[in-house]
PDB file of C-alpha atoms and ligand atoms in Angstrom:
ATOM      1  CA  MET A   1    -161.988-114.921-131.354  1.00 72.00           C
ATOM      2  CA  LYS A   2    -162.995-115.767-127.802  1.00 83.00           C
ATOM      3  CA  ILE A   3    -165.283-118.772-127.575  1.00 89.00           C
ATOM      4  CA  ASN A   4    -167.822-118.806-124.757  1.00 92.00           C
ATOM      5  CA  TYR A   5    -168.348-122.196-123.184  1.00 95.00           C
ATOM      6  CA  ARG A   6    -170.844-123.315-120.591  1.00 94.00           C
ATOM      7  CA  ASN A   7    -170.928-126.710-118.969  1.00 95.00           C
ATOM      8  CA  ALA A   8    -173.457-129.339-119.983  1.00 96.00           C
ATOM      9  CA  THR A   9    -173.846-132.642-118.138  1.00 97.00           C
ATOM     10  CA  ILE A  10    -173.848-135.984-119.932  1.00 98.00           C
ATOM     11  CA  PHE A  11    -176.965-137.815-118.712  1.00 97.00           C
ATOM     12  CA  GLN A  12    -177.080-140.787-121.073  1.00 98.00           C
ATOM     13  CA  ILE A  13    -174.771-142.636-123.467  1.00 98.00           C
ATOM     14  CA  ILE A  14    -176.108-145.186-125.960  1.00 97.00           C
ATOM     15  CA  ASP A  15    -173.991-147.453-128.172  1.00 96.00           C
ATOM     16  CA  GLU A  16    -175.573-147.012-131.597  1.00 94.00           C
ATOM     17  CA  SER A  17    -173.064-149.269-133.360  1.00 90.00           C
ATOM     18  CA  PRO A  18    -169.633-150.667-132.427  1.00 87.00           C
ATOM     19  CA  SER A  19    -167.955-147.378-133.430  1.00 94.00           C
ATOM     20  CA  VAL A  20    -170.744-144.833-132.888  1.00 97.00           C
ATOM     21  CA  LYS A  21    -172.201-143.488-129.649  1.00 98.00           C
ATOM     22  CA  ARG A  22    -175.162-141.238-128.911  1.00 98.00           C
ATOM     23  CA  TYR A  23    -174.427-138.718-126.160  1.00 98.00           C
ATOM     24  CA  PHE A  24    -177.261-136.910-124.374  1.00 98.00           C
ATOM     25  CA  PHE A  25    -176.420-133.592-122.684  1.00 98.00           C
ATOM     26  CA  LYS A  26    -178.317-131.309-120.344  1.00 96.00           C
ATOM     27  CA  PHE A  27    -177.535-127.684-119.446  1.00 95.00           C
ATOM     28  CA  PRO A  28    -177.920-126.994-115.718  1.00 90.00           C
ATOM     29  CA  ASP A  29    -180.186-123.974-116.131  1.00 81.00           C
ATOM     30  CA  SER A  30    -183.763-124.559-117.120  1.00 75.00           C
ATOM     31  CA  ASP A  31    -183.694-121.977-119.940  1.00 77.00           C
ATOM     32  CA  PRO A  32    -184.403-123.754-123.218  1.00 83.00           C
ATOM     33  CA  PHE A  33    -181.360-124.419-125.397  1.00 93.00           C
ATOM     34  CA  ASP A  34    -182.398-122.498-128.471  1.00 92.00           C
ATOM     35  CA  PHE A  35    -180.900-123.563-131.782  1.00 97.00           C
ATOM     36  CA  LYS A  36    -181.845-123.882-135.424  1.00 97.00           C
ATOM     37  CA  PRO A  37    -182.109-127.387-136.871  1.00 97.00           C
ATOM     38  CA  GLY A  38    -178.830-128.133-138.662  1.00 98.00           C
ATOM     39  CA  GLN A  39    -176.597-126.170-136.309  1.00 98.00           C
ATOM     40  CA  PHE A  40    -173.677-127.605-134.353  1.00 98.00           C
ATOM     41  CA  VAL A  41    -171.932-127.192-130.999  1.00 98.00           C
ATOM     42  CA  MET A  42    -168.260-127.282-130.058  1.00 98.00           C
ATOM     43  CA  LEU A  43    -166.978-129.395-127.182  1.00 98.00           C
ATOM     44  CA  ASP A  44    -163.787-128.306-125.449  1.00 97.00           C
ATOM     45  CA  LEU A  45    -161.687-131.352-124.594  1.00 97.00           C
ATOM     46  CA  PRO A  46    -158.674-131.783-122.282  1.00 95.00           C
ATOM     47  CA  ILE A  47    -156.449-133.109-125.081  1.00 95.00           C
ATOM     48  CA  GLU A  48    -152.847-132.391-126.057  1.00 94.00           C
ATOM     49  CA  SER A  49    -153.685-130.534-129.233  1.00 92.00           C
ATOM     50  CA  LYS A  50    -153.181-126.984-130.530  1.00 93.00           C
ATOM     51  CA  ILE A  51    -156.926-126.868-131.104  1.00 94.00           C
ATOM     52  CA  THR A  52    -158.793-128.490-128.243  1.00 96.00           C
ATOM     53  CA  ASN A  53    -162.373-128.055-129.436  1.00 97.00           C
ATOM     54  CA  ARG A  54    -164.254-130.376-131.771  1.00 98.00           C
ATOM     55  CA  SER A  55    -167.510-129.623-133.627  1.00 98.00           C
ATOM     56  CA  TYR A  56    -170.610-131.835-133.522  1.00 98.00           C
ATOM     57  CA  SER A  57    -173.969-131.338-135.241  1.00 98.00           C
ATOM     58  CA  ILE A  58    -176.987-131.461-132.983  1.00 98.00           C
ATOM     59  CA  ALA A  59    -178.889-134.653-133.767  1.00 98.00           C
ATOM     60  CA  SER A  60    -182.029-133.929-131.735  1.00 98.00           C
ATOM     61  CA  ALA A  61    -184.680-131.338-132.594  1.00 97.00           C
ATOM     62  CA  PRO A  62    -185.190-128.189-130.508  1.00 95.00           C
ATOM     63  CA  ASN A  63    -187.839-129.055-127.973  1.00 93.00           C
ATOM     64  CA  ASN A  64    -188.167-126.014-125.729  1.00 89.00           C
ATOM     65  CA  ASP A  65    -185.986-127.744-123.136  1.00 92.00           C
ATOM     66  CA  ASN A  66    -182.329-127.720-122.093  1.00 95.00           C
ATOM     67  CA  ILE A  67    -181.242-131.070-123.553  1.00 96.00           C
ATOM     68  CA  PHE A  68    -179.592-132.067-126.810  1.00 98.00           C
ATOM     69  CA  GLU A  69    -178.177-135.174-128.459  1.00 98.00           C
ATOM     70  CA  LEU A  70    -174.937-135.713-130.371  1.00 98.00           C
ATOM     71  CA  ILE A  71    -173.988-138.787-132.371  1.00 98.00           C
ATOM     72  CA  ILE A  72    -170.259-139.327-132.676  1.00 98.00           C
ATOM     73  CA  VAL A  73    -168.103-141.839-134.533  1.00 98.00           C
ATOM     74  CA  LEU A  74    -164.798-142.983-133.071  1.00 98.00           C
ATOM     75  CA  ASN A  75    -161.766-141.962-135.102  1.00 97.00           C
ATOM     76  CA  PRO A  76    -159.076-144.250-133.649  1.00 96.00           C
ATOM     77  CA  HIS A  77    -156.350-142.069-135.215  1.00 96.00           C
ATOM     78  CA  GLY A  78    -157.721-138.832-133.783  1.00 96.00           C
ATOM     79  CA  LEU A  79    -157.283-137.210-130.394  1.00 96.00           C
ATOM     80  CA  GLY A  80    -160.751-136.081-129.359  1.00 97.00           C
ATOM     81  CA  THR A  81    -162.932-139.110-129.988  1.00 98.00           C
ATOM     82  CA  PRO A  82    -160.557-141.649-128.366  1.00 97.00           C
ATOM     83  CA  HIS A  83    -160.573-139.333-125.340  1.00 97.00           C
ATOM     84  CA  MET A  84    -164.393-139.406-125.288  1.00 98.00           C
ATOM     85  CA  TRP A  85    -164.518-143.191-125.628  1.00 97.00           C
ATOM     86  CA  GLU A  86    -162.075-143.659-122.757  1.00 96.00           C
ATOM     87  CA  ASN A  87    -163.263-140.926-120.421  1.00 97.00           C
ATOM     88  CA  PHE A  88    -166.787-139.651-121.064  1.00 98.00           C
ATOM     89  CA  LYS A  89    -169.278-141.065-118.569  1.00 98.00           C
ATOM     90  CA  VAL A  90    -172.725-140.199-117.288  1.00 98.00           C
ATOM     91  CA  GLY A  91    -172.541-137.263-114.868  1.00 97.00           C
ATOM     92  CA  ASP A  92    -169.494-135.605-116.498  1.00 97.00           C
ATOM     93  CA  GLN A  93    -169.649-131.891-117.191  1.00 97.00           C
ATOM     94  CA  ILE A  94    -168.318-130.860-120.589  1.00 97.00           C
ATOM     95  CA  PRO A  95    -167.705-127.270-121.799  1.00 97.00           C
ATOM     96  CA  VAL A  96    -170.012-126.629-124.774  1.00 97.00           C
ATOM     97  CA  ALA A  97    -170.103-123.605-127.122  1.00 96.00           C
ATOM     98  CA  GLY A  98    -172.834-122.766-129.581  1.00 92.00           C
ATOM     99  CA  PRO A  99    -175.158-123.126-131.326  1.00 96.00           C
ATOM    100  CA  LEU A 100    -173.143-122.307-134.436  1.00 97.00           C
ATOM    101  CA  GLY A 101    -173.442-122.658-138.193  1.00 97.00           C
ATOM    102  CA  LYS A 102    -175.599-121.731-141.151  1.00 97.00           C
ATOM    103  CA  PHE A 103    -176.499-125.194-142.458  1.00 98.00           C
ATOM    104  CA  THR A 104    -180.152-124.622-141.632  1.00 97.00           C
ATOM    105  CA  LEU A 105    -183.597-125.052-143.140  1.00 95.00           C
ATOM    106  CA  PRO A 106    -185.043-122.241-145.262  1.00 91.00           C
ATOM    107  CA  ASN A 107    -187.716-120.140-143.547  1.00 90.00           C
ATOM    108  CA  GLN A 108    -190.286-121.599-145.892  1.00 94.00           C
ATOM    109  CA  ILE A 109    -189.954-125.067-147.388  1.00 96.00           C
ATOM    110  CA  GLU A 110    -191.421-124.607-150.835  1.00 95.00           C
ATOM    111  CA  ASN A 111    -189.876-127.552-152.693  1.00 96.00           C
ATOM    112  CA  ASP A 112    -189.041-131.201-152.117  1.00 98.00           C
ATOM    113  CA  LEU A 113    -186.228-131.715-149.631  1.00 98.00           C
ATOM    114  CA  CYS A 114    -183.529-134.235-150.463  1.00 98.00           C
ATOM    115  CA  LEU A 115    -181.373-134.974-147.427  1.00 98.00           C
ATOM    116  CA  ILE A 116    -178.195-136.881-148.277  1.00 98.00           C
ATOM    117  CA  ALA A 117    -175.803-138.155-145.621  1.00 98.00           C
ATOM    118  CA  THR A 118    -172.998-140.548-144.955  1.00 96.00           C
ATOM    119  CA  GLY A 119    -172.142-141.779-141.458  1.00 95.00           C
ATOM    120  CA  THR A 120    -172.767-139.388-138.583  1.00 97.00           C
ATOM    121  CA  GLY A 121    -173.639-136.757-141.206  1.00 98.00           C
ATOM    122  CA  ILE A 122    -177.182-137.953-140.594  1.00 98.00           C
ATOM    123  CA  ALA A 123    -177.190-135.910-137.341  1.00 98.00           C
ATOM    124  CA  PRO A 124    -178.307-132.460-138.578  1.00 98.00           C
ATOM    125  CA  LEU A 125    -180.656-134.027-141.138  1.00 98.00           C
ATOM    126  CA  ARG A 126    -182.385-136.085-138.452  1.00 98.00           C
ATOM    127  CA  CYS A 127    -182.751-132.896-136.438  1.00 98.00           C
ATOM    128  CA  MET A 128    -184.340-131.087-139.416  1.00 98.00           C
ATOM    129  CA  LEU A 129    -186.702-133.981-140.117  1.00 98.00           C
ATOM    130  CA  HIS A 130    -187.936-134.180-136.530  1.00 98.00           C
ATOM    131  CA  HIS A 131    -188.321-130.417-136.392  1.00 97.00           C
ATOM    132  CA  ILE A 132    -190.506-130.378-139.508  1.00 98.00           C
ATOM    133  CA  ILE A 133    -192.649-133.179-138.072  1.00 97.00           C
ATOM    134  CA  ASN A 134    -192.827-131.795-134.498  1.00 97.00           C
ATOM    135  CA  GLN A 135    -193.648-128.258-135.592  1.00 96.00           C
ATOM    136  CA  ASN A 136    -195.954-129.390-138.379  1.00 95.00           C
ATOM    137  CA  LEU A 137    -194.107-127.109-140.808  1.00 94.00           C
ATOM    138  CA  PRO A 138    -195.556-126.867-144.301  1.00 89.00           C
ATOM    139  CA  HIS A 139    -193.415-128.931-146.665  1.00 94.00           C
ATOM    140  CA  LYS A 140    -193.421-131.144-149.773  1.00 95.00           C
ATOM    141  CA  ASN A 141    -191.851-134.585-150.111  1.00 98.00           C
ATOM    142  CA  ILE A 142    -188.818-135.362-147.975  1.00 98.00           C
ATOM    143  CA  TYR A 143    -186.201-137.952-148.925  1.00 98.00           C
ATOM    144  CA  LEU A 144    -183.373-139.141-146.711  1.00 98.00           C
ATOM    145  CA  ILE A 145    -180.690-140.971-148.671  1.00 98.00           C
ATOM    146  CA  PHE A 146    -178.234-142.480-146.240  1.00 98.00           C
ATOM    147  CA  GLY A 147    -174.953-144.061-147.305  1.00 97.00           C
ATOM    148  CA  SER A 148    -173.343-146.638-145.000  1.00 95.00           C
ATOM    149  CA  ARG A 149    -170.958-149.522-145.423  1.00 95.00           C
ATOM    150  CA  THR A 150    -172.911-152.397-143.891  1.00 95.00           C
ATOM    151  CA  PHE A 151    -176.384-152.919-142.447  1.00 95.00           C
ATOM    152  CA  ASN A 152    -175.033-152.541-138.897  1.00 94.00           C
ATOM    153  CA  ASP A 153    -173.678-149.098-139.787  1.00 95.00           C
ATOM    154  CA  ILE A 154    -177.122-147.671-140.629  1.00 96.00           C
ATOM    155  CA  LEU A 155    -177.679-145.189-137.821  1.00 97.00           C
ATOM    156  CA  TYR A 156    -181.230-144.673-136.484  1.00 97.00           C
ATOM    157  CA  TYR A 157    -182.408-147.487-138.781  1.00 97.00           C
ATOM    158  CA  LYS A 158    -185.535-148.496-136.856  1.00 97.00           C
ATOM    159  CA  GLU A 159    -186.507-144.918-136.163  1.00 98.00           C
ATOM    160  CA  MET A 160    -186.222-143.896-139.806  1.00 98.00           C
ATOM    161  CA  GLN A 161    -188.087-146.988-141.000  1.00 98.00           C
ATOM    162  CA  ALA A 162    -190.888-146.204-138.537  1.00 98.00           C
ATOM    163  CA  LEU A 163    -191.086-142.584-139.698  1.00 98.00           C
ATOM    164  CA  SER A 164    -191.208-143.577-143.349  1.00 98.00           C
ATOM    165  CA  SER A 165    -194.028-146.046-142.607  1.00 98.00           C
ATOM    166  CA  LYS A 166    -195.974-143.431-140.675  1.00 98.00           C
ATOM    167  CA  TYR A 167    -195.565-140.429-142.987  1.00 97.00           C
ATOM    168  CA  PRO A 168    -196.274-141.036-146.685  1.00 96.00           C
ATOM    169  CA  TYR A 169    -194.372-137.891-147.666  1.00 97.00           C
ATOM    170  CA  PHE A 170    -191.124-139.204-146.099  1.00 98.00           C
ATOM    171  CA  SER A 171    -188.911-141.751-147.885  1.00 98.00           C
ATOM    172  CA  PHE A 172    -185.912-143.303-146.195  1.00 98.00           C
ATOM    173  CA  VAL A 173    -183.417-144.844-148.605  1.00 98.00           C
ATOM    174  CA  PRO A 174    -180.410-146.529-146.979  1.00 98.00           C
ATOM    175  CA  VAL A 175    -177.651-147.358-149.465  1.00 98.00           C
ATOM    176  CA  LEU A 176    -174.985-149.915-148.567  1.00 97.00           C
ATOM    177  CA  SER A 177    -171.545-149.965-150.161  1.00 96.00           C
ATOM    178  CA  ARG A 178    -170.679-153.365-148.634  1.00 96.00           C
ATOM    179  CA  PRO A 179    -173.983-155.211-148.185  1.00 93.00           C
ATOM    180  CA  ASP A 180    -174.207-158.880-147.326  1.00 93.00           C
ATOM    181  CA  GLU A 181    -176.142-161.302-149.524  1.00 93.00           C
ATOM    182  CA  LYS A 182    -179.377-160.807-147.511  1.00 94.00           C
ATOM    183  CA  TRP A 183    -179.643-157.077-148.314  1.00 95.00           C
ATOM    184  CA  THR A 184    -182.321-156.323-150.900  1.00 95.00           C
ATOM    185  CA  GLY A 185    -182.128-152.516-150.765  1.00 95.00           C
ATOM    186  CA  GLU A 186    -179.979-150.020-152.651  1.00 96.00           C
ATOM    187  CA  HIS A 187    -176.285-150.744-152.901  1.00 95.00           C
ATOM    188  CA  GLY A 188    -173.238-148.784-154.030  1.00 96.00           C
ATOM    189  CA  TYR A 189    -172.967-145.100-153.225  1.00 96.00           C
ATOM    190  CA  VAL A 190    -175.706-142.512-152.728  1.00 97.00           C
ATOM    191  CA  HIS A 191    -175.341-140.786-156.090  1.00 98.00           C
ATOM    192  CA  HIS A 192    -177.409-142.982-158.395  1.00 97.00           C
ATOM    193  CA  VAL A 193    -180.325-142.748-155.936  1.00 98.00           C
ATOM    194  CA  TYR A 194    -180.850-138.965-156.018  1.00 98.00           C
ATOM    195  CA  GLU A 195    -180.096-138.916-159.749  1.00 98.00           C
ATOM    196  CA  ARG A 196    -182.930-141.392-160.229  1.00 98.00           C
ATOM    197  CA  LEU A 197    -185.362-139.776-157.758  1.00 98.00           C
ATOM    198  CA  PHE A 198    -184.825-136.339-159.309  1.00 98.00           C
ATOM    199  CA  VAL A 199    -184.400-137.424-162.911  1.00 97.00           C
ATOM    200  CA  ASP A 200    -187.156-134.940-163.840  1.00 97.00           C
ATOM    201  CA  LYS A 201    -185.006-132.148-162.323  1.00 96.00           C
ATOM    202  CA  ARG A 202    -188.007-130.738-160.461  1.00 97.00           C
ATOM    203  CA  PRO A 203    -187.423-127.914-157.981  1.00 97.00           C
ATOM    204  CA  ALA A 204    -185.768-129.238-154.826  1.00 98.00           C
ATOM    205  CA  THR A 205    -183.411-128.246-152.051  1.00 98.00           C
ATOM    206  CA  PHE A 206    -180.544-130.614-151.296  1.00 98.00           C
ATOM    207  CA  PHE A 207    -178.858-130.861-147.908  1.00 98.00           C
ATOM    208  CA  LEU A 208    -175.589-132.798-147.995  1.00 98.00           C
ATOM    209  CA  CYS A 209    -173.708-133.755-144.859  1.00 98.00           C
ATOM    210  CA  GLY A 210    -170.781-135.995-144.022  1.00 94.00           C
ATOM    211  CA  TRP A 211    -167.369-136.678-145.404  1.00 87.00           C
ATOM    212  CA  LYS A 212    -165.763-134.606-148.110  1.00 94.00           C
ATOM    213  CA  ASN A 213    -165.639-137.083-151.011  1.00 94.00           C
ATOM    214  CA  MET A 214    -169.365-137.737-151.018  1.00 95.00           C
ATOM    215  CA  ILE A 215    -170.201-134.048-150.762  1.00 97.00           C
ATOM    216  CA  MET A 216    -167.814-132.940-153.505  1.00 97.00           C
ATOM    217  CA  GLU A 217    -169.107-135.571-155.900  1.00 98.00           C
ATOM    218  CA  ALA A 218    -172.760-134.860-155.083  1.00 98.00           C
ATOM    219  CA  ARG A 219    -172.301-131.127-155.581  1.00 98.00           C
ATOM    220  CA  GLU A 220    -170.753-131.729-158.971  1.00 98.00           C
ATOM    221  CA  ARG A 221    -173.405-134.212-160.068  1.00 98.00           C
ATOM    222  CA  LEU A 222    -176.295-132.035-158.869  1.00 98.00           C
ATOM    223  CA  THR A 223    -174.810-129.024-160.655  1.00 98.00           C
ATOM    224  CA  ASN A 224    -174.480-131.115-163.810  1.00 97.00           C
ATOM    225  CA  MET A 225    -178.157-132.043-163.447  1.00 97.00           C
ATOM    226  CA  GLY A 226    -178.919-128.325-163.628  1.00 97.00           C
ATOM    227  CA  TYR A 227    -179.465-127.492-159.965  1.00 98.00           C
ATOM    228  CA  ASP A 228    -178.243-124.084-158.854  1.00 97.00           C
ATOM    229  CA  LYS A 229    -175.674-123.702-156.068  1.00 96.00           C
ATOM    230  CA  SER A 230    -178.335-121.964-153.966  1.00 95.00           C
ATOM    231  CA  GLN A 231    -180.336-125.222-153.980  1.00 97.00           C
ATOM    232  CA  ILE A 232    -177.379-127.294-152.719  1.00 98.00           C
ATOM    233  CA  LYS A 233    -176.516-126.758-149.034  1.00 98.00           C
ATOM    234  CA  PHE A 234    -173.716-128.720-147.452  1.00 98.00           C
ATOM    235  CA  GLU A 235    -171.803-129.280-144.212  1.00 97.00           C
ATOM    236  CA  LEU A 236    -168.349-130.851-144.381  1.00 96.00           C
ATOM    237  CA  TYR A 237    -167.086-132.974-141.504  1.00 94.00           C
ATOM    238  CA  ASP A 238    -163.424-133.096-142.588  1.00 78.00           C
TER     239      ASP A 238
HETATM  240  C1  LIG B   1    -169.536-128.530-138.479  1.00 79.82           C
HETATM  241  C2  LIG B   1    -169.052-129.926-138.112  1.00 79.82           C
HETATM  242  C3  LIG B   1    -169.923-130.829-137.545  1.00 79.82           C
HETATM  243  C4  LIG B   1    -169.496-132.101-137.209  1.00 79.82           C
HETATM  244  N1  LIG B   1    -170.387-132.969-136.677  1.00 79.82           N
HETATM  245  C5  LIG B   1    -169.993-134.228-136.385  1.00 79.82           C
HETATM  246  C6  LIG B   1    -170.948-135.168-135.846  1.00 79.82           C
HETATM  247  O1  LIG B   1    -172.133-134.858-135.642  1.00 79.82           O
HETATM  248  N2  LIG B   1    -170.498-136.415-135.548  1.00 79.82           N
HETATM  249  C7  LIG B   1    -169.185-136.782-135.770  1.00 79.82           C
HETATM  250  O2  LIG B   1    -168.863-137.949-135.473  1.00 79.82           O
HETATM  251  N3  LIG B   1    -168.285-135.921-136.283  1.00 79.82           N
HETATM  252  C8  LIG B   1    -168.646-134.651-136.564  1.00 79.82           C
HETATM  253  N4  LIG B   1    -167.726-133.758-137.052  1.00 79.82           N
HETATM  254  C9  LIG B   1    -166.285-134.150-137.097  1.00 79.82           C
HETATM  255  C10 LIG B   1    -165.641-133.823-135.726  1.00 79.82           C
HETATM  256  O3  LIG B   1    -165.609-132.421-135.535  1.00 79.82           O
HETATM  257  C11 LIG B   1    -164.206-134.340-135.584  1.00 79.82           C
HETATM  258  O4  LIG B   1    -163.454-133.899-136.690  1.00 79.82           O
HETATM  259  C12 LIG B   1    -164.123-135.848-135.479  1.00 79.82           C
HETATM  260  O5  LIG B   1    -164.898-136.312-134.374  1.00 79.82           O
HETATM  261  C13 LIG B   1    -162.657-136.328-135.293  1.00 79.82           C
HETATM  262  O6  LIG B   1    -162.172-135.759-134.120  1.00 79.82           O
HETATM  263  P1  LIG B   1    -160.891-136.359-133.374  1.00 79.82           P
HETATM  264  O7  LIG B   1    -160.483-135.332-132.379  1.00 79.82           O
HETATM  265  O8  LIG B   1    -161.123-137.751-132.914  1.00 79.82           O
HETATM  266  O9  LIG B   1    -159.806-136.424-134.511  1.00 79.82           O
HETATM  267  P2  LIG B   1    -158.624-135.352-134.746  1.00 79.82           P
HETATM  268  O10 LIG B   1    -157.687-135.346-133.599  1.00 79.82           O
HETATM  269  O11 LIG B   1    -159.232-134.064-135.135  1.00 79.82           O
HETATM  270  O12 LIG B   1    -157.910-136.007-135.960  1.00 79.82           O
HETATM  271  C14 LIG B   1    -158.540-136.109-137.241  1.00 79.82           C
HETATM  272  C15 LIG B   1    -157.541-136.733-138.188  1.00 79.82           C
HETATM  273  O13 LIG B   1    -156.385-135.905-138.226  1.00 79.82           O
HETATM  274  C16 LIG B   1    -155.220-136.690-138.205  1.00 79.82           C
HETATM  275  N5  LIG B   1    -154.337-136.228-137.113  1.00 79.82           N
HETATM  276  C17 LIG B   1    -154.694-135.870-135.862  1.00 79.82           C
HETATM  277  N6  LIG B   1    -153.632-135.496-135.155  1.00 79.82           N
HETATM  278  C18 LIG B   1    -152.581-135.629-135.978  1.00 79.82           C
HETATM  279  C19 LIG B   1    -151.192-135.389-135.854  1.00 79.82           C
HETATM  280  N7  LIG B   1    -150.672-134.935-134.720  1.00 79.82           N
HETATM  281  N8  LIG B   1    -150.419-135.640-136.920  1.00 79.82           N
HETATM  282  C20 LIG B   1    -150.931-136.089-138.078  1.00 79.82           C
HETATM  283  N9  LIG B   1    -152.228-136.333-138.257  1.00 79.82           N
HETATM  284  C21 LIG B   1    -153.032-136.098-137.233  1.00 79.82           C
HETATM  285  C22 LIG B   1    -155.593-138.117-137.987  1.00 79.82           C
HETATM  286  O14 LIG B   1    -155.329-138.830-139.180  1.00 79.82           O
HETATM  287  C23 LIG B   1    -157.064-138.119-137.732  1.00 79.82           C
HETATM  288  O15 LIG B   1    -157.698-139.137-138.482  1.00 79.82           O
HETATM  289  C24 LIG B   1    -168.142-132.472-137.431  1.00 79.82           C
HETATM  290  C25 LIG B   1    -167.255-131.557-138.009  1.00 79.82           C
HETATM  291  C26 LIG B   1    -167.699-130.311-138.338  1.00 79.82           C
HETATM  292  C27 LIG B   1    -166.721-129.353-138.961  1.00 79.82           C
END
């Protein structure tokens, strides 16, 4: 299958944590970059690899403009992300394909949404959340359960705290697997949190994103709770 790329320019890079960067891209034409919240793009990289593209979920919401944000974690054993860390700088033009993918919001949000992420898996869920808020889409309660190792690994922490203070329907629940003694929030993995929040097994749609182990376990636990496969959407990063 031939992949169509067009160049986008990096116009800002922000260090979100020691191993995670936010990259902001702009397409040269002024046509809006039209995508559905939850979709991803592929970057083509000049790396010595049979497959030279790498997929990244769009972390920003569609905004009728030609910019988008990615949030990327360094994999020191990989090929693509070390290349980005060493070479990507503001002003570079990168071949981008997409939008791609079917990990998207339903046309109508009729039930509670439970967004569950680990690491940079927060990207498409952040995009969905902002889209719902920006477009004032009808919705019920929204929960974002976010698993990280330490406090410093919680991506978009201040932003999510601010949103949960502002919107009573939105709950942000960071869960740390290796908290320090000052942490008073949830600890362990994400699973006990959604099992508790949805102990009544009320109708809900679950969006799971991140690394395989979390997603496989969550799918099994949610199915055991009685949720149907159609209510459990997921995007695997590995
Ligand atoms: C739909 C989708 C969306 C995604 N969105 C995001 C996102 O928003 N943010 C994000 O950070 N990531 C995201 N990912 C993951 C991303 O696509 C990459 O897999 C990730 O960035 C690692 O890329 P890399 O090139 O650094 O590692 P790769 O080169 O792909 O290597 C990955 C692993 O393979 C092994 N490996 C590589 N080369 C060899 C070799 N020659 N021999 C043996 N083992 C080898 C290494 O152990 C390494 O850890 C997404 C993935 C998918 C599928």
